[in-house]
Amino acid sequence: METQYLQVQDLERDGPLLDRAAALLREGQLVAFPTETVYGLGGNALLPGAAKAIYAAKGRPSDNPLIVHIASLQELPPLVREVPEALHRLAARFWPGPMTVVLPKSDWIPYETSGGLDTVAIRMPSHPVARELIRRSGVPVAAPSANLSGSPSPTCAAHCVHDLDGRIAAIVDGGPCQVGVESTVLTLCGEPRVLRPGAVTLEMLRQVLPDIRYDPGVFHHLSDQAKVASPGMKYKHYAPKTRVVLVRGDREQFRRFLLGRQGALGVLCFEGDLPGGRWPVLTYGREHDPASQARQLFDALRRVDGLGVPVVYARVCGEEGIGQAVYNRLLRAAGFEEIAL
Ligand code: AMP
Ligand code: MG
């Protein structure tokens, strides 16, 4: 199919383009669109056929559930069996924004959308283009990241074009994403747990829910038999084909480590870590600036295979704030392989 490319810079001037994208969504077609975290691949969350089309376009396993996006709190009650009191407090603080909450689903949400589960993940994004698109579509919008399954999430429209051109009805280009890693996912079904770290950090959530903790799958490799709290944890994510190994240490230790290696290698590190020349180098932000790391990580991971080396050593150190989300994504890109210096 021919994918329409719709550039939206100004909500008022480009309103007709958003109306076109919203109509496509309503009738069950797929549209990639910007959010503050990463680009989403949207489909009408109430239509089983649209959910199936999302899985097919991404090559995503159909038991990995989709996040349902809404534009206002009034849209929530029909989608869930109950709205717990904690949700109101979380929403008041963090919505619209990069937080996704898992709740018991209502019959409105087809099992195709929830990946066969009796729960549904809900988010209200803050990106003006996302909000306006959802509002104009008039339906809840199921939207996983707009990448082919297994490859890093898209943080600009060019990434979506690379992965999905010809496979979906339209791509809305609203510029690069400000956050750069996917939303924080937490569950309110049972004990509150963070299932995926993001820009809304555990510390921030604890100001509202003092007892919330990370699910064990967030920073540890779960055996295939382990019962995972979030199906996405099972799958190899964000992974280049090239072997990636995390190396924990300061700049000097990291340089010495690299000099002691034999054979071809590539490097993923912070700006200014290496004078350059000796190895192919990619950077992901500045050392003490985790927000810059989050913004650049996926673009860097998308370039890893292009280095043409058998192994890439990625420097990690001291994760603060959104740095925990960056580390969680890097662990998965590296298949949990990490060396401490
Ligand atoms: P993505 O759409 O690519 O950002 O991935 C969505 C993530 O949210 C996946 O890792 C899912 O496993 C997780 N998720 C979505 N719905 C649920 C749910 N009902 N229960 C637990 N995790 C969920
Ligand atoms: Mg994804």
CSV table of N, CA and C in Angstrom, one decimal, residues 89 93-94 202-210 212:
chain,number,residue,atom,x,y,z
A,89,ARG,N,-5.4,9.8,41.8
A,89,ARG,CA,-4.2,10.5,42.3
A,89,ARG,C,-3.1,10.5,41.3
A,93,ARG,N,-1.5,13.8,38.9
A,93,ARG,CA,-0.1,14.2,39.0
A,93,ARG,C,0.7,14.0,37.7
A,94,PHE,N,0.4,12.9,37.0
A,94,PHE,CA,1.2,12.5,35.8
A,94,PHE,C,0.6,12.5,34.5
A,202,LEU,N,10.4,5.8,39.6
A,202,LEU,CA,9.9,5.2,40.8
A,202,LEU,C,9.8,6.2,41.9
A,203,GLU,N,10.8,7.0,42.0
A,203,GLU,CA,10.8,8.0,43.1
A,203,GLU,C,9.6,9.0,43.0
A,204,MET,N,9.3,9.4,41.8
A,204,MET,CA,8.2,10.2,41.5
A,204,MET,C,6.9,9.5,41.9
A,205,LEU,N,6.8,8.2,41.5
A,205,LEU,CA,5.5,7.5,41.8
A,205,LEU,C,5.4,7.2,43.3
A,206,ARG,N,6.5,7.1,44.0
A,206,ARG,CA,6.4,6.8,45.4
A,206,ARG,C,5.8,8.0,46.2
A,207,GLN,N,5.9,9.2,45.6
A,207,GLN,CA,5.3,10.3,46.3
A,207,GLN,C,3.8,10.2,46.3
A,208,VAL,N,3.2,9.4,45.4
A,208,VAL,CA,1.8,9.1,45.3
A,208,VAL,C,1.5,7.8,45.9
A,209,LEU,N,2.3,6.8,45.6
A,209,LEU,CA,2.1,5.4,46.1
A,209,LEU,C,3.4,4.9,46.8
A,210,PRO,N,3.5,5.2,48.1
A,210,PRO,CA,4.7,5.0,48.8
A,210,PRO,C,5.2,3.5,48.7
A,212,ILE,N,5.0,1.4,46.1
A,212,ILE,CA,5.2,0.8,44.8
A,212,ILE,C,6.7,0.4,44.6
